[in-house]
Short mmCIF file of C-alpha atoms and ligand atoms in Angstrom, two decimals:
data_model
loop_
_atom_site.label_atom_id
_atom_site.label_comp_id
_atom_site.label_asym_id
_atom_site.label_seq_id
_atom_site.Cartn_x
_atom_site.Cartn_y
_atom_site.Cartn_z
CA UNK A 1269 0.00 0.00 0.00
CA UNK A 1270 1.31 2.97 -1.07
CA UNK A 1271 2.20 5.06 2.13
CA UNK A 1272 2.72 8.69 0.58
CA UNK A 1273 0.83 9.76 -2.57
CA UNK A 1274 3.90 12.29 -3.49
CA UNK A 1275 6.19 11.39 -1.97
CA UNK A 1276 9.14 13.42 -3.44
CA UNK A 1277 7.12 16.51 -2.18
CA UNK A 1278 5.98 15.12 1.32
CA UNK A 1279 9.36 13.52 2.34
CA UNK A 1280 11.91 16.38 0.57
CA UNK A 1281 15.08 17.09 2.75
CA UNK A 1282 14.20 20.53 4.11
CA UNK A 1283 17.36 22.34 2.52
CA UNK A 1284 15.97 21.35 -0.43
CA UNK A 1285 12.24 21.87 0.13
CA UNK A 1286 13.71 25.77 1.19
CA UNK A 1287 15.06 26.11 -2.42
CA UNK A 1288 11.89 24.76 -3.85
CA UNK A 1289 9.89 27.58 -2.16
CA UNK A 1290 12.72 30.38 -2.70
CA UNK A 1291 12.22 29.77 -6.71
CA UNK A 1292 8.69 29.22 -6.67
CA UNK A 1293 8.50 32.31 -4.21
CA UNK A 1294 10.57 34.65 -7.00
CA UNK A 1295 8.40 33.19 -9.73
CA UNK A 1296 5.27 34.06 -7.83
CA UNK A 1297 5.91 37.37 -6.91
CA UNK A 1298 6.81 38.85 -10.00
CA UNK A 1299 3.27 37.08 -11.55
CA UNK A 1300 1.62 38.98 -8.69
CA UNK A 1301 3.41 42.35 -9.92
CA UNK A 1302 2.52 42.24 -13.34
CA UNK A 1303 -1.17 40.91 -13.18
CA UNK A 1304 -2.57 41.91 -9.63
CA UNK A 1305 -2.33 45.84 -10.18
CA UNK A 1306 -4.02 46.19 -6.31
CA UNK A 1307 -1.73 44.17 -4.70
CA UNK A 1308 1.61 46.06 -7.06
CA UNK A 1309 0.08 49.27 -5.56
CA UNK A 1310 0.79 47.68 -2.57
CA UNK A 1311 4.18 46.93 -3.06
CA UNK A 1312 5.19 50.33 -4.51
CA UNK A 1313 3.60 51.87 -0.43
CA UNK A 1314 5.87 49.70 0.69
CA UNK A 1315 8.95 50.97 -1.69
CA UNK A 1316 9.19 47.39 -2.90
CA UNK A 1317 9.97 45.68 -6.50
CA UNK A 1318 10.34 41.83 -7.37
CA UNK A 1319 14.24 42.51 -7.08
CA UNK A 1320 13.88 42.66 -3.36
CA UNK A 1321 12.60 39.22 -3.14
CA UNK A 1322 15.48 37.23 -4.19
CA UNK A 1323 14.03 33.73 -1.91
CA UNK A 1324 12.58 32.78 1.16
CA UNK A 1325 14.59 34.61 3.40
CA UNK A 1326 12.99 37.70 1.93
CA UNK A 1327 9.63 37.35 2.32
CA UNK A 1328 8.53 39.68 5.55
CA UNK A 1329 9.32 42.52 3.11
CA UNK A 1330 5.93 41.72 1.04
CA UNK A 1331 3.21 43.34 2.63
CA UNK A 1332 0.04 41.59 4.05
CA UNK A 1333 -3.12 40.28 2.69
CA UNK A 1334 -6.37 40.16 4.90
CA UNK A 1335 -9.96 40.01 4.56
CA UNK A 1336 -10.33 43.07 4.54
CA UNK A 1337 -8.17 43.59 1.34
CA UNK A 1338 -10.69 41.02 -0.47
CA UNK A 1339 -13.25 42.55 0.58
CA UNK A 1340 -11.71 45.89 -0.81
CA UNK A 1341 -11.09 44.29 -4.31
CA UNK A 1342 -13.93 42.33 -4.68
CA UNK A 1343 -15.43 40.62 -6.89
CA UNK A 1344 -12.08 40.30 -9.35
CA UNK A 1345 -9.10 42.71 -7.92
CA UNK A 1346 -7.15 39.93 -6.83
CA UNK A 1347 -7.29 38.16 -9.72
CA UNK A 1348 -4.43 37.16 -11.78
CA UNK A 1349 -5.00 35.40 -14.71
CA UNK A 1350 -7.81 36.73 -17.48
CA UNK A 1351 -10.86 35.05 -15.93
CA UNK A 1352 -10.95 32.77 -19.69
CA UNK A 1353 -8.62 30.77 -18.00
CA UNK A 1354 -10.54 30.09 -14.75
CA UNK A 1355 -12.60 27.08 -14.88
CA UNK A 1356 -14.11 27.36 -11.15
CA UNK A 1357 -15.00 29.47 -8.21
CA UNK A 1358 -15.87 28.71 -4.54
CA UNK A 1359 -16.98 31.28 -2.00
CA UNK A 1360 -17.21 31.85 2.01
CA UNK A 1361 -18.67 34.26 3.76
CA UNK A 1362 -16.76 37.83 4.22
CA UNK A 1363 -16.52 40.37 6.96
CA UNK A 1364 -19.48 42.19 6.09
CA UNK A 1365 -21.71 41.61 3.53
CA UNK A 1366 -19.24 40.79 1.07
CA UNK A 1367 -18.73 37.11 0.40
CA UNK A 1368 -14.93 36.05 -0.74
CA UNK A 1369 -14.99 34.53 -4.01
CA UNK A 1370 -12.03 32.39 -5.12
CA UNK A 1371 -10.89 31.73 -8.65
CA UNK A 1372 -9.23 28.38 -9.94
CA UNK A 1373 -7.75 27.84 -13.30
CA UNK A 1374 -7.82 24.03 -14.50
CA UNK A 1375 -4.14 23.88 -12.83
CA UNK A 1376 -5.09 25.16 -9.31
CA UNK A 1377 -7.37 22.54 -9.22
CA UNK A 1378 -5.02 19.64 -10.61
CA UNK A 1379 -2.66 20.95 -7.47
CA UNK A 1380 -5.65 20.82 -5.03
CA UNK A 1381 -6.75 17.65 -5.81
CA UNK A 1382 -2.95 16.56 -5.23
CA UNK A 1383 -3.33 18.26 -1.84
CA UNK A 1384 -6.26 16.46 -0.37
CA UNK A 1385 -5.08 12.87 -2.30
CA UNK A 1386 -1.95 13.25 -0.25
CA UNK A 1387 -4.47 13.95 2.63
CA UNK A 1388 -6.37 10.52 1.76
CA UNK A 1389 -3.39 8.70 1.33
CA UNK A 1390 -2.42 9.86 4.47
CA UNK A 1391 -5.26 8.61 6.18
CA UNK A 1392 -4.66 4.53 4.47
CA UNK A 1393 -6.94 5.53 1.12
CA UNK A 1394 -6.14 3.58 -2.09
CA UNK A 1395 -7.49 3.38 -5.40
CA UNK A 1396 -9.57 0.47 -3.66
CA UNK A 1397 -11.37 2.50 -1.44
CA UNK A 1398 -14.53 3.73 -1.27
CA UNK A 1399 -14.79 7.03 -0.28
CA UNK A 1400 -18.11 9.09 0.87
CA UNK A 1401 -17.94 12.90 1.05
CA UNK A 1402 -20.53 14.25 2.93
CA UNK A 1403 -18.71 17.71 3.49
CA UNK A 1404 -21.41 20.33 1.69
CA UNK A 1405 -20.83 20.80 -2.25
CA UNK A 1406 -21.50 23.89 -4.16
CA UNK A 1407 -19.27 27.27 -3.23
CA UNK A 1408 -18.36 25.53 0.04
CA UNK A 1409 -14.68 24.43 -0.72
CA UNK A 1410 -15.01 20.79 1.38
CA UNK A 1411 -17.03 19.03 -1.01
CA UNK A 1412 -15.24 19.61 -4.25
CA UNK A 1413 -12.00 19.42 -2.44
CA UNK A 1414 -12.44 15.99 -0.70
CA UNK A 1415 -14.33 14.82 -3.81
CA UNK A 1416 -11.07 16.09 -6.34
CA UNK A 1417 -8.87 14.21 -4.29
CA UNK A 1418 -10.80 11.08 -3.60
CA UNK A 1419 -11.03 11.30 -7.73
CA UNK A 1420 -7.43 11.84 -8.21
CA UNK A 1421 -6.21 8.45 -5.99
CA UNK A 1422 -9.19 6.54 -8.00
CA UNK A 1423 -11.27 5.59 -5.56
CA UNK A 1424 -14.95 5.18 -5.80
CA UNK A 1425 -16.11 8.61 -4.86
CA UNK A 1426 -19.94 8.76 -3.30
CA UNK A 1427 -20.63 12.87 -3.28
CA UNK A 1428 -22.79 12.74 -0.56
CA UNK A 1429 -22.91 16.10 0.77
CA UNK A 1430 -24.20 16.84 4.45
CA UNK A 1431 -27.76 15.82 5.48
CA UNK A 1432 -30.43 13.03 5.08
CA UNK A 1433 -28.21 10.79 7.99
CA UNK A 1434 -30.10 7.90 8.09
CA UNK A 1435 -29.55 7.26 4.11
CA UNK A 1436 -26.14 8.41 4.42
CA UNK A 1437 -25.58 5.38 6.99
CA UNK A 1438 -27.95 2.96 4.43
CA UNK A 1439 -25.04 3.83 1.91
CA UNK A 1440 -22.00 3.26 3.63
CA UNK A 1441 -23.99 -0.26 4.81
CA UNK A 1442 -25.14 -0.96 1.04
CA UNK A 1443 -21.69 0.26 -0.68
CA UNK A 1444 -19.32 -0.87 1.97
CA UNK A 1445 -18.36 2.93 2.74
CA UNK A 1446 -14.11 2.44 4.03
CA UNK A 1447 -13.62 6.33 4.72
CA UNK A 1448 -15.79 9.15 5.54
CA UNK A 1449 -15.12 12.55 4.60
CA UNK A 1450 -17.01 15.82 6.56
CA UNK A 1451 -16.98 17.79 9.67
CA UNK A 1452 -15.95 16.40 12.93
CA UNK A 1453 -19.31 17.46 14.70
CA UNK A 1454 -21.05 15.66 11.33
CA UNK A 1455 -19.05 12.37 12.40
CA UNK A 1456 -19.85 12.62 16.17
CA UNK A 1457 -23.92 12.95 14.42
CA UNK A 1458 -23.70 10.27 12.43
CA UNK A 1459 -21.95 7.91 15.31
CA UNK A 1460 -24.77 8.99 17.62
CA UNK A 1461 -27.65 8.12 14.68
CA UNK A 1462 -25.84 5.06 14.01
CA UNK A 1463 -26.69 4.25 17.37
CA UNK A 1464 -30.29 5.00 17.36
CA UNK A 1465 -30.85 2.86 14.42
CA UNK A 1466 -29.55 -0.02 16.27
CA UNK A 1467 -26.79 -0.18 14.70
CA UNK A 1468 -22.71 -1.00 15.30
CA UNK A 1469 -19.82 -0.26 13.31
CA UNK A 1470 -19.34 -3.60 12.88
CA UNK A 1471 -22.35 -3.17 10.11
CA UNK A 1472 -19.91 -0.68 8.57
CA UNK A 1473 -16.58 -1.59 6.99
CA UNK A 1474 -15.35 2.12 7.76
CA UNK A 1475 -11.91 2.32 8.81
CA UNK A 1476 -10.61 6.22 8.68
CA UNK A 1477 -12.27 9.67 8.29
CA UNK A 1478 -10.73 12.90 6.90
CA UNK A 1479 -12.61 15.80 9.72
CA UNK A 1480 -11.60 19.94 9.38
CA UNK A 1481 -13.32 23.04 8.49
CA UNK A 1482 -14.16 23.64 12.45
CA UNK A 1483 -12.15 23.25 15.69
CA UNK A 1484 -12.12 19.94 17.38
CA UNK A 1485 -11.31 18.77 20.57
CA UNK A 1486 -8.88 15.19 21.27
CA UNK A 1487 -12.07 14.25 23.58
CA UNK A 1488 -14.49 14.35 20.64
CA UNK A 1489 -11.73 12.29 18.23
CA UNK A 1490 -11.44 9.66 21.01
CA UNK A 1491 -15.31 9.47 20.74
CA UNK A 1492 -16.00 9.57 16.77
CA UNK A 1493 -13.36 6.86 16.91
CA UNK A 1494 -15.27 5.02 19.34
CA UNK A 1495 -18.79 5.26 17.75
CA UNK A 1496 -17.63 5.17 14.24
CA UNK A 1497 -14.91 2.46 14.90
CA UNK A 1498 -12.83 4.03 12.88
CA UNK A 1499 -9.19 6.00 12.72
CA UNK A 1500 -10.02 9.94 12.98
CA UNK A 1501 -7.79 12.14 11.17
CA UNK A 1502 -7.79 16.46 10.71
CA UNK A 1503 -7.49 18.11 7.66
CA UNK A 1504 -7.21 22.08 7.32
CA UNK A 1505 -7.66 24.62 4.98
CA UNK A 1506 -9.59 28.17 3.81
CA UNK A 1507 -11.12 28.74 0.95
CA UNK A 1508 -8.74 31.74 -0.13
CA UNK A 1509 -5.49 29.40 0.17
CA UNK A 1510 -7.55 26.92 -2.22
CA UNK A 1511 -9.99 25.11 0.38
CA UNK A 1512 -9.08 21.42 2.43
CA UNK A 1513 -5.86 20.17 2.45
CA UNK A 1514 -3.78 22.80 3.18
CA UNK A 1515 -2.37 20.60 5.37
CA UNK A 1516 -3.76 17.12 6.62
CA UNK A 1517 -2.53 14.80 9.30
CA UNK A 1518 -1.04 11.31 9.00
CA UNK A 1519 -0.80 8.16 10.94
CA UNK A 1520 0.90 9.82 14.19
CA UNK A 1521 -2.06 11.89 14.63
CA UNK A 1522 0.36 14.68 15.79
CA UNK A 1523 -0.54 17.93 14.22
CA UNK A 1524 -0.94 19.18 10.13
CA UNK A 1525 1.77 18.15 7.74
CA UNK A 1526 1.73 21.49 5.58
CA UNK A 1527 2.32 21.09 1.64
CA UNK A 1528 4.72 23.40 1.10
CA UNK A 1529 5.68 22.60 -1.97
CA UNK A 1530 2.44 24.98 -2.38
CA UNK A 1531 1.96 27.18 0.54
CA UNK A 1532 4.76 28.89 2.62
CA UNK A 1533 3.73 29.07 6.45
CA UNK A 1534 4.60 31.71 8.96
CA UNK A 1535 3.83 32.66 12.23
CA UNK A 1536 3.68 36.13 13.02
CA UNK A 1537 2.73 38.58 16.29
CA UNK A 1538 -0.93 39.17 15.49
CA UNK A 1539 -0.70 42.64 17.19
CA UNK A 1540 2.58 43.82 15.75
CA UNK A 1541 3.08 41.76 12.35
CA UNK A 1542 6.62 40.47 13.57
CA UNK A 1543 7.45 37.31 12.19
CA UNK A 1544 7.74 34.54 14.93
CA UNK A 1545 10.24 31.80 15.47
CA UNK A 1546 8.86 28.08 15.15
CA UNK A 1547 7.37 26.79 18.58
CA UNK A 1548 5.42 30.27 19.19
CA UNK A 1549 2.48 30.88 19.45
CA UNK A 1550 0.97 33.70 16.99
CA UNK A 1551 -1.28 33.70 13.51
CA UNK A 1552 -0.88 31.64 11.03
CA UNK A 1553 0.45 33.50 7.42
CA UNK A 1554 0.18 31.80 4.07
CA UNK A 1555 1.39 32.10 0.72
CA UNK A 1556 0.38 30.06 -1.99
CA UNK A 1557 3.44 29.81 -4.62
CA UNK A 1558 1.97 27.63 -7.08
CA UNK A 1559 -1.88 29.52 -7.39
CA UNK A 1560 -2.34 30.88 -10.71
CA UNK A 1561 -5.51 32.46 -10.76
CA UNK A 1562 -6.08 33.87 -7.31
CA UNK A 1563 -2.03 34.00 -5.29
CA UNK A 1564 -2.49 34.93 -2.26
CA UNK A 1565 0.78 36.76 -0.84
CA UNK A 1566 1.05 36.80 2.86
CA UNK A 1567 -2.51 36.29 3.54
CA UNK A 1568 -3.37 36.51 7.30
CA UNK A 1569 -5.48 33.54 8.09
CA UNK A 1570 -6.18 34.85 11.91
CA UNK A 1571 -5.94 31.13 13.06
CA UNK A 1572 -3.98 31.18 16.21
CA UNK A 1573 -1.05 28.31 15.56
CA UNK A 1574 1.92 26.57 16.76
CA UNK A 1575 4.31 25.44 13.71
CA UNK A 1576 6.89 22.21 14.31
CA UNK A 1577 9.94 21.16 12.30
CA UNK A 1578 11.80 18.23 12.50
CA UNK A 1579 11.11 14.68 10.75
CA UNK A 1580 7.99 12.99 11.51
CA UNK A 1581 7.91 9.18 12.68
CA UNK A 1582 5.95 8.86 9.20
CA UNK A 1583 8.41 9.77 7.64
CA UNK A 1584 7.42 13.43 6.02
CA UNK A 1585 9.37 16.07 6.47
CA UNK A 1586 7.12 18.45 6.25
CA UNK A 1587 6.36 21.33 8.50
CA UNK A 1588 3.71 20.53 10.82
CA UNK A 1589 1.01 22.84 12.29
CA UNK A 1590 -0.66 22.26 15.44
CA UNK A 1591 -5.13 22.46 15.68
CA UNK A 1592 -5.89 26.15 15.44
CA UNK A 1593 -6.20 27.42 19.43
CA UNK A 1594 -8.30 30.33 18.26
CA UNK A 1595 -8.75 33.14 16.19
CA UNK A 1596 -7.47 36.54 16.43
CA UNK A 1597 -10.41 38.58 14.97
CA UNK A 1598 -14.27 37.29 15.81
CA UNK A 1599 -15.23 35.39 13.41
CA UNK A 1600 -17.04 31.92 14.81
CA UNK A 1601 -17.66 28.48 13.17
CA UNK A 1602 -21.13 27.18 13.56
CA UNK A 1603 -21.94 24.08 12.46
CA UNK A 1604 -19.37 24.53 10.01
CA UNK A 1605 -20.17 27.71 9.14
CA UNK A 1606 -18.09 31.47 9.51
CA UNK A 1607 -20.04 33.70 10.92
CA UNK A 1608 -18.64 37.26 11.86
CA UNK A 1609 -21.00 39.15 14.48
CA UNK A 1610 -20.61 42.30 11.95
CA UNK A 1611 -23.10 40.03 9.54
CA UNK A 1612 -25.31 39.33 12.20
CA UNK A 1613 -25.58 43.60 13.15
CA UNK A 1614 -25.80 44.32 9.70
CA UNK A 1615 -29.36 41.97 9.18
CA UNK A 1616 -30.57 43.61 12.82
CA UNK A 1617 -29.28 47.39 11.41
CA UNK A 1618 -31.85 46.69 7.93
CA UNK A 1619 -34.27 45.46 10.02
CA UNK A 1620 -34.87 47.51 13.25
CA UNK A 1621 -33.53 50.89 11.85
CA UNK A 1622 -31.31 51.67 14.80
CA UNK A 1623 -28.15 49.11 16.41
CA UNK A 1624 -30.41 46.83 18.66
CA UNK A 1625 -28.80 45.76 21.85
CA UNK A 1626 -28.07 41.88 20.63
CA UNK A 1627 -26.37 38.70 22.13
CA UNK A 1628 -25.08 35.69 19.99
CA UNK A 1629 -25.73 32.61 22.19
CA UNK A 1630 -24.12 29.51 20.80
CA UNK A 1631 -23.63 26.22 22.84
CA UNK A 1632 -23.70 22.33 21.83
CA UNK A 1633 -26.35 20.15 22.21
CA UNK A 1634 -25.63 16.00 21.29
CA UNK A 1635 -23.18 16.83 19.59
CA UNK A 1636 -24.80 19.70 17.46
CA UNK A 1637 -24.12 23.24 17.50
CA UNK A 1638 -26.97 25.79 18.68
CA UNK A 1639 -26.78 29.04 17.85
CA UNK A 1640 -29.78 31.59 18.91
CA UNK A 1641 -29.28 35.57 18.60
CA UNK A 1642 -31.34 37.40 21.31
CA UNK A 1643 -32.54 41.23 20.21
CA UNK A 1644 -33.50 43.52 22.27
CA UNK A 1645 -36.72 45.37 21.48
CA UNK A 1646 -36.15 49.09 20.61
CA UNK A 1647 -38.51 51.70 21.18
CA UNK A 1648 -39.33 50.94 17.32
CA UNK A 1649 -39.61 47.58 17.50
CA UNK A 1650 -42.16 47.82 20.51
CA UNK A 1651 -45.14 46.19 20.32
CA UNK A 1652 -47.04 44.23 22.98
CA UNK A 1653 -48.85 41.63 21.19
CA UNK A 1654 -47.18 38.02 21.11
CA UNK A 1655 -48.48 37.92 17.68
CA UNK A 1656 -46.50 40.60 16.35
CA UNK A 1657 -43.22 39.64 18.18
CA UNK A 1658 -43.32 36.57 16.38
CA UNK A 1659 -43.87 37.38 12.99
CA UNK A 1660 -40.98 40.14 13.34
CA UNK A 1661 -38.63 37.12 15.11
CA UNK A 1662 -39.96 34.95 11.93
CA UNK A 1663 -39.20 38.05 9.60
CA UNK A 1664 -35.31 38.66 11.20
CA UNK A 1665 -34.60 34.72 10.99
CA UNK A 1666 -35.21 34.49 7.32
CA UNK A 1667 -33.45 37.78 6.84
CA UNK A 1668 -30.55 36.03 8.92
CA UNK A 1669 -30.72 32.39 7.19
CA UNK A 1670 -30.58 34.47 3.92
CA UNK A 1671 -27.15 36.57 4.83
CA UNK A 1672 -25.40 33.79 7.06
CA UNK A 1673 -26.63 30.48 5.29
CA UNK A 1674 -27.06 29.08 8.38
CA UNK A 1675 -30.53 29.03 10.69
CA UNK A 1676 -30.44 30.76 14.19
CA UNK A 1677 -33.32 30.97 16.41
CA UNK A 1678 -34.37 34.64 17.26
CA UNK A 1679 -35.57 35.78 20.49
CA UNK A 1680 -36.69 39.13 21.22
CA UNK A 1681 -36.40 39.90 24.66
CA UNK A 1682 -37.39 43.16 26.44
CA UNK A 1683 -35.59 46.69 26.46
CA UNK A 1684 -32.93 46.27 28.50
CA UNK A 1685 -32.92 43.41 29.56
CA UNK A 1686 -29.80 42.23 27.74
CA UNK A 1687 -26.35 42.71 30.85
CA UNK A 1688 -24.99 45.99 29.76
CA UNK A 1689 -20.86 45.78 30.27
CA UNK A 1690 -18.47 48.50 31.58
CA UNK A 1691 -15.69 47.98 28.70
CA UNK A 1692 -16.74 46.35 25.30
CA UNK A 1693 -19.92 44.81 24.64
CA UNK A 1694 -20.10 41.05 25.28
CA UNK A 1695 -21.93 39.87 22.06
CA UNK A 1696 -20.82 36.40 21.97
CA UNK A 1697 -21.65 33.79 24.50
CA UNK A 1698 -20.25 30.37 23.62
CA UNK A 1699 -19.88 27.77 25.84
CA UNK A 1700 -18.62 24.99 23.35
CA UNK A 1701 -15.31 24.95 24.60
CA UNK A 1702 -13.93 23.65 21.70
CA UNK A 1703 -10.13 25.05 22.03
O1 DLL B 3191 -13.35 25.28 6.09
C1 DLL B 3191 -12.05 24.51 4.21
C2 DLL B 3191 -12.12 23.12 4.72
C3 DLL B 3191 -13.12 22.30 4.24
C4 DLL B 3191 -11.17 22.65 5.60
C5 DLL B 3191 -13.15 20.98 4.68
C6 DLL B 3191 -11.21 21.35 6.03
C7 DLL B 3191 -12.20 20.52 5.56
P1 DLL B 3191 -13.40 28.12 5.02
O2 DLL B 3191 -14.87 27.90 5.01
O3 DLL B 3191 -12.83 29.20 4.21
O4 DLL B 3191 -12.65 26.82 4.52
O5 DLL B 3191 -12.98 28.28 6.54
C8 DLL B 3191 -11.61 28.40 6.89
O6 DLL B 3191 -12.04 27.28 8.99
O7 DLL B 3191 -9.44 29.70 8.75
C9 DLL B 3191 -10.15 27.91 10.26
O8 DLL B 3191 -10.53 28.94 11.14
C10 DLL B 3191 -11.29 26.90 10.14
N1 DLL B 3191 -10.77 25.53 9.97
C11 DLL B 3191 -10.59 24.86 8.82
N2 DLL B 3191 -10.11 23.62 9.08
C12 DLL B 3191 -9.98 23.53 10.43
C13 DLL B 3191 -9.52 22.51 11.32
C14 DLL B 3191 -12.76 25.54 5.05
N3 DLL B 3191 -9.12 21.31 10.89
C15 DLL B 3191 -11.46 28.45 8.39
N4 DLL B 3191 -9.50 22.80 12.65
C16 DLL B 3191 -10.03 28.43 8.84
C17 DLL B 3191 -9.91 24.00 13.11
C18 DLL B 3191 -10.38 24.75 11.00
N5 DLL B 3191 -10.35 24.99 12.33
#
């Protein structure tokens, strides 16, 4: 059984992997320059010119990428090749409003799929595996990406998507399902349903599953591996560094092997911008040296991180990343989901005509996140009839399913009623405890 899918890429001596990423670096920046006239601008603010970056070593001269600088050149500023070339997009939700929407020419997506096939591999997949993806398809990047790699290796690919649990379980039992692919609170759902039908893995022949796109705990791998009876492995990624796979972990199940053949990791002080030295703590940077369509330069992820070099007992020399401990801006993953509170106040802004007093409430209930967004009533919004109040909570949850793509329940409580705080508002409860 084949234990690496590239294995000139995942087991490179480092010196070597280095010179890889200084060339590709070069190449990358000067294709940024004279296609990406935003990110040039840039540059030139910065008094730099692709003859500063000679390799690696000169890369905290480029300046950052963030969110907001997508949002800023959205829909196509950050594009880089003429958009005949691009063959695909995918799409998660922005800051405000604005959604991020990533561009792949045919190539981008040949060196995905190699991402996440390395990720299957990783986790014992074959060409004589069967392999169910139930991470969401459409702009979401976990379907396609799971689904690209799955196709890559050869195996019998069953694009699932999320939902319908019960006939997700008849398939694996009916097809003879070997690894699952979706998010970890998805697995710990399906283990618990699997249950309920009176059912044991031992009517599955399941043996690994690829879990990412929202934090995890060790606690909850222990039990997905318990009620799924199978191997539980992490994969990581964002949709503007290409989606899953990013990095993925193998056997040891000791932190993210990074491809860097593709993407260059750093660590950096969130608050100052000062690269960190491996074994800190501090936000995770990427740039993606092989993108054509949509490079990202120094994008700030705002995943909180620990990076580790040194050989793994697998035998992969590449860098490893530790689970994200956090974020360093607000954003929140619900059931899967990012969802930044600014979304959430602009829906309440449109609807009440005045910033309501609002709490974001999110918890976890078997397994499943709840999320429920109390309003306060404004002077406005008053209305004393139980009637009323419910139509207008009806009225803001659409409004809300429509912006976040993700149901919350509303609750409108009374004027002030909602704990007023001395420094900052406290607009997020969340009690999931996940990192
Ligand atoms: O979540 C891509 C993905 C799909 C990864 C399927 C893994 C599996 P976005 O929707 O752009 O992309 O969200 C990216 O999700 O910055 C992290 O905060 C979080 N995230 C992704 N993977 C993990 C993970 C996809 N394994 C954001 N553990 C990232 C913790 C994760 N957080």
């Amino acid at each position: 059984m084949a234990k690496y899918w590239n294995e000139e890429m995942e087991c490179m001596e480092p010196d070597k992997m280095r010179a890889l990423q200084s060339e590709r670096l070069v190449k990358q920046v000067r294709h940024v320059w004279d296609n990406v006239p935003y990110y040039r601008k840039k540059m030139e603010e910065k008094g730099i010119t692709p003859d500063d970056i000679k390799g690696i070593e000169d890369l905290h001269k480029l300046p950052f990428l963030s969110k907001a600088d997508l949002r800023d050149a959205y829909p196509t500023g950050l594009l880089a090749k003429p958009l005949s070339e691009c063959v695909r997009i995918h799409s998660t939700s922005g800051t405000t409003g604005k959604r991020v929407v990533a561009y792949y020419t045919q190539h981008d997506i040949d060196l995905w799929n190699d991402c996440t096939a390395r990720a299957i591999t990783a986790a014992g997949g074959t060409k004589d595996d069967v392999v169910q993806v139930c991470y969401g398809y459409g702009l979401f990047t976990g379907g396609a990406g799971l689904d690209g790699g799955s196709h890559t290796i050869g195996c019998l690919t069953l694009p699932m998507s999320s939902g319908n649990t019960e006939r997700q379980i008849q398939f694996m039992e009916d097809l003879g399902s070997t690894i699952i692919c979706c998010t970890p609170s998805y697995a710990a759902y399906i283990g618990e349903t699997l249950k309920k039908m009176g059912k044991s893995p031992d009517d599955l022949k399941l043996k690994a599953g690829i879990f990412g796109a929202e934090p995890w705990t060790e606690e909850m791998r222990q039990e997905i591996q318990n009620s799924l009876g199978i191997k539980a492995y992490d994969i990581y990624g964002l949709t503007e560094i290409s989606g899953p796979g990013v990095a993925f972990e193998c056997e040891c199940q000791e932190g993210m092997h990074i491809n860097e053949d593709n993407f260059i990791a750093e660590i950096i002080n969130p608050e100052t911008g000062e690269p960190l030295p491996d074994g800190t703590k501090g936000e995770l940077v990427f740039t993606s040296i092989t993108k054509e369509a949509f490079p990202m330069l120094r994008y700030r992820t705002r995943d909180i991180c620990v990076l580790t070099r040194g050989k793994c007992k697998c035998g992969r020399t590449l860098v490893k990343m530790a689970k994200p401990m956090g974020r360093s801006d607000d954003m929140l993953i619900i059931r899967g989901v990012n969802v930044f509170p600014s979304q959430i106040e602009s829906v309440l802004l449109k609807m009440c005509n005045a910033s309501p007093n609002y709490q974001i409430i999110v918890g976890r209930e078997n397994n499943n996140d709840t999320f429920e967004i109390r309003v306060e009533l404004t002077d406005d919004m008053w209305t004393d009839t139980i009637k009323s109040i419910e139509e207008l909570e009806k009225k803001i949850a659409v409004d809300m399913h429509t912006v976040l793509g993700i149901k919350a329940k509303i609750r409108l409580v009374e004027p002030n009623s909602i704990p007023r705080s001395e420094g900052k508002a406290v607009r997020v409860i969340d009690t999931r405890k996940l990192v």
